[in-house]
């Protein structure tokens, strides 16, 4: 399958040396990040594929020492940093003997996290389970969506184990296709599942299961091309995360479905309970917003009526680029962001997904122990997508923080004096920006976005042949 | 929700005393099992619901000592033995303000494990993943469906952990409604997921996640009635199993879907690697076959054309009883069967599900270390279902061992001298029969059913007001 439909995705290479250099550079704050990345890219290009695969096969299994695993994982991530690569070629169905008008997203009527049962409906459905709450009290601390005294409905759970001092951290998620490229769809699904672990500061995943439904509307040909690409994408992303996919379930279903389960068994010091924000902290966001706007705008390229509504504020090229950026962003692991949470003493974090920035900020605020409130001043948004959002009558409510994201960034409460260093560090290690977007002040456990937030275009300036 | 739609399902009670009595009776082989069960039933009836709930709430969490957990679990199971109860009243949609013709099974076009992608298709889809096999070699021992060198596609996985000597055992499964009673559907889905753990001799489940899709074709009313019942059934079954459901994912989908993830972290002595059958062993089966035939025959009650094909060999009453027996059987945990595998030194086991008795026997035979073959002589079948199978042109291939089962029994290789005691013990503890159905002889790792196997009707004789 090497090179099968995803020529620009280069597998993990032995970049220990580069990583060390980057780490030195970080300390000295001297060597520009771009050089380290170009170096990485150069090394990868020089390394024959076969050798890369050997290195991959020889990489230690996931039950090695945590320290080694961390170092190894850092290498893997740096090695696969898509930022170091040229822009990914769009998925071409005809290159796989499929019809030119094949669209993966047509195999479901709901997209991405739009398929989730609305929060208020879910709460209603869960009401009947409230009467045997006792056994689950310990879970209520760890919910992303706080549902009083019911464990079901949250994205991730922490369960104390029978074995001394260890806890089981688990999360599951599945949804419908939101991009046309099956390989990228697989990666995004995997990154999205893992993101819930990372939000809790858990950087090691011990095992993954893959949940897959083949659409009953696919032809055999479509099935035989698309499903292995999705599986491969999922598996490659798991590999980037230093984990493996050891099982799963595959069924037939009207809508194509992809998701998984991520499981970690860890010591208490491996996770960060997201309830310790204090007045004076600042809020950091590690990925730009606007994926939902970009994915929709991209589909509108085929729908003249829709396209006419936004073509005054954005070019076709802008939309294609925003779409590529969204894919890259959604497929990117929040693992480095999670690792650095430990280094910079993060007080609480969540990942931004289906309920939008504000929805998740509010859920996080609600679970704080201290009487705090979150105020958001800045909105980093994928370039041009704020304008698109406005042009189509604000249907996404992007600037109100309500636009759904898939596999979005981490929203982290950091001590004020650490936040700038955190952002600088993530840029050094990964080559991606992070932003201070707000503050933690005295309050009643709510979150809000100020009236006219500053929109930060990401990237601020187009660079030829580069994504960010 | 107590008593909501499932008046005959009584929750766990403190039956330590009864359990002790049953254990004594077992040693003395004197006291009839029925008495112990009637005693259990009596105690449950005497115990006010509130008190039962207090006991349940006060039951130790699952991170207690394994020994305590086992004892507790035994009580729970005995307490909830449906065999001790009257026949469950059929689900009445109008009692929940639904239309009288509401049928849960209409919310999917494929039923139960019939929704699984066929094995040969799955193998083809997985081909592309074969090239990074190295990391997963350790898994190949533990597959139910042996797929050389690929971890994906099996029902359960064992992963060594970073933490000293512990292993992660995980399984996932989800499918579409196959019975009309939402509460029972939830229980069956849960029992089915757990069955893969039990097949490996793992009797403790540390955590479950619930995977649920609400059908987009349900009215709000249907959704608000049916989904909480399914959830409740799933959760109650998890409780019977001594575990908890701490999370999950709920989406909208054309077809209603229900399933879950079961996870255990255990010591090596807690699981039994299913590869050690030797010549001279015998094969034991712990649940009767014929669930697929019964579920279909029950649907044919509404379809005169179909019904006419079988009405000469079976009465409507027979079909309704077979349907009730199937539900009871599918919702029953294989946990006692699993626990006794340790006591009687089982050499290998699997659970009988979508590929039918023969399919799973063949998969189990293939994974043996020794040069053995399995020969099956006896087929325990839910009463009248063998005749129904024959009458409809053998479309199910029940007597050929190809009829799909859902949440079927364990198929276990036991030393010949232990097998009778195993069957006697399971009857003592649970009140359910188990059967010696075949032998392990010298062979080439295949399984077969003899030309004219003996069909054992289960139960052999109808007893008024009792299911078995």
XYZ file of N, CA and C in Angstrom, chain B residues 113 175 188 191-192 194-196 198-199 285-291 326 329-335 337 350-354 357 360 404-411:
123
model
N -26.232 -10.121 13.947
C -24.900 -10.300 13.387
C -24.933 -10.525 11.884
N -24.418 -3.931 16.687
C -25.270 -4.466 15.626
C -26.653 -3.833 15.678
N -29.204 -7.864 25.640
C -28.561 -8.784 24.698
C -27.282 -8.174 24.118
N -24.625 -8.380 26.850
C -24.165 -9.758 27.078
C -23.298 -10.234 25.917
N -23.670 -9.806 24.727
C -22.931 -10.191 23.527
C -21.518 -9.599 23.517
N -19.775 -8.689 26.178
C -19.009 -9.305 27.263
C -18.597 -10.739 26.937
N -19.367 -11.389 26.085
C -19.130 -12.801 25.804
C -17.711 -13.077 25.294
N -17.167 -12.144 24.551
C -15.802 -12.345 24.043
C -14.762 -12.379 25.159
N -15.486 -13.435 28.231
C -15.746 -14.686 28.934
C -15.153 -15.872 28.175
N -15.185 -15.807 26.863
C -14.628 -16.899 26.052
C -13.137 -17.095 26.328
N -20.895 -27.366 25.072
C -21.594 -26.153 24.636
C -22.533 -25.704 25.757
N -22.558 -24.399 26.040
C -23.278 -23.931 27.229
C -24.616 -23.245 26.964
N -24.986 -23.067 25.709
C -26.329 -22.552 25.396
C -26.852 -23.327 24.191
N -28.165 -23.509 24.078
C -28.704 -24.201 22.900
C -28.596 -23.335 21.646
N -28.622 -23.972 20.501
C -28.598 -23.285 19.208
C -30.028 -22.916 18.795
N -30.159 -22.194 17.690
C -31.472 -21.969 17.093
C -32.041 -20.577 17.299
N -31.244 -19.641 17.840
C -31.796 -18.297 18.064
C -32.202 -17.627 16.747
N -35.167 -17.643 23.265
C -34.014 -17.047 22.585
C -33.593 -15.764 23.279
N -31.927 -16.562 26.504
C -30.611 -17.161 26.282
C -29.584 -16.105 25.835
N -30.010 -15.238 24.920
C -29.080 -14.227 24.409
C -28.719 -13.194 25.469
N -29.643 -12.939 26.382
C -29.392 -11.933 27.422
C -28.608 -12.513 28.597
N -28.443 -13.830 28.602
C -27.754 -14.485 29.710
C -26.244 -14.357 29.544
N -25.580 -14.017 30.627
C -24.119 -13.864 30.594
C -23.420 -15.223 30.546
N -22.335 -15.288 29.825
C -21.495 -16.490 29.835
C -20.486 -16.456 30.982
N -20.798 -15.723 32.013
C -19.808 -15.490 33.052
C -19.573 -16.713 33.940
N -20.121 -19.770 33.073
C -19.440 -20.715 32.175
C -17.941 -20.418 32.127
N -14.253 -20.707 22.774
C -14.678 -19.574 21.959
C -16.165 -19.378 22.218
N -16.716 -18.251 21.752
C -18.164 -18.104 21.873
C -18.813 -18.240 20.500
N -20.001 -18.798 20.491
C -20.689 -19.102 19.241
C -21.561 -17.918 18.858
N -21.223 -17.263 17.734
C -22.014 -16.100 17.317
C -22.266 -16.163 15.813
N -21.922 -15.122 15.095
C -22.373 -14.935 13.720
C -21.999 -16.017 12.712
N -22.234 -22.481 14.856
C -21.442 -23.423 15.654
C -20.233 -23.936 14.881
N -17.386 -21.241 14.172
C -16.556 -20.922 15.328
C -15.742 -22.130 15.778
N -26.479 -18.599 12.064
C -25.877 -17.584 12.935
C -26.554 -17.583 14.304
N -25.774 -17.384 15.325
C -26.317 -17.169 16.667
C -25.893 -15.775 17.111
N -26.649 -15.193 18.027
C -26.244 -13.937 18.651
C -26.094 -14.209 20.139
N -25.002 -13.747 20.704
C -24.756 -13.973 22.128
C -24.983 -15.447 22.482
N -24.393 -16.338 21.685
C -24.505 -17.774 21.908
C -23.662 -18.242 23.082
N -23.649 -19.560 23.282
C -22.920 -20.124 24.411
C -21.428 -20.204 24.163
N -20.715 -20.665 25.188
C -19.296 -20.952 25.013
C -19.146 -22.377 24.484
N -18.229 -22.557 23.564
C -17.824 -23.871 23.085
C -16.456 -24.138 23.708
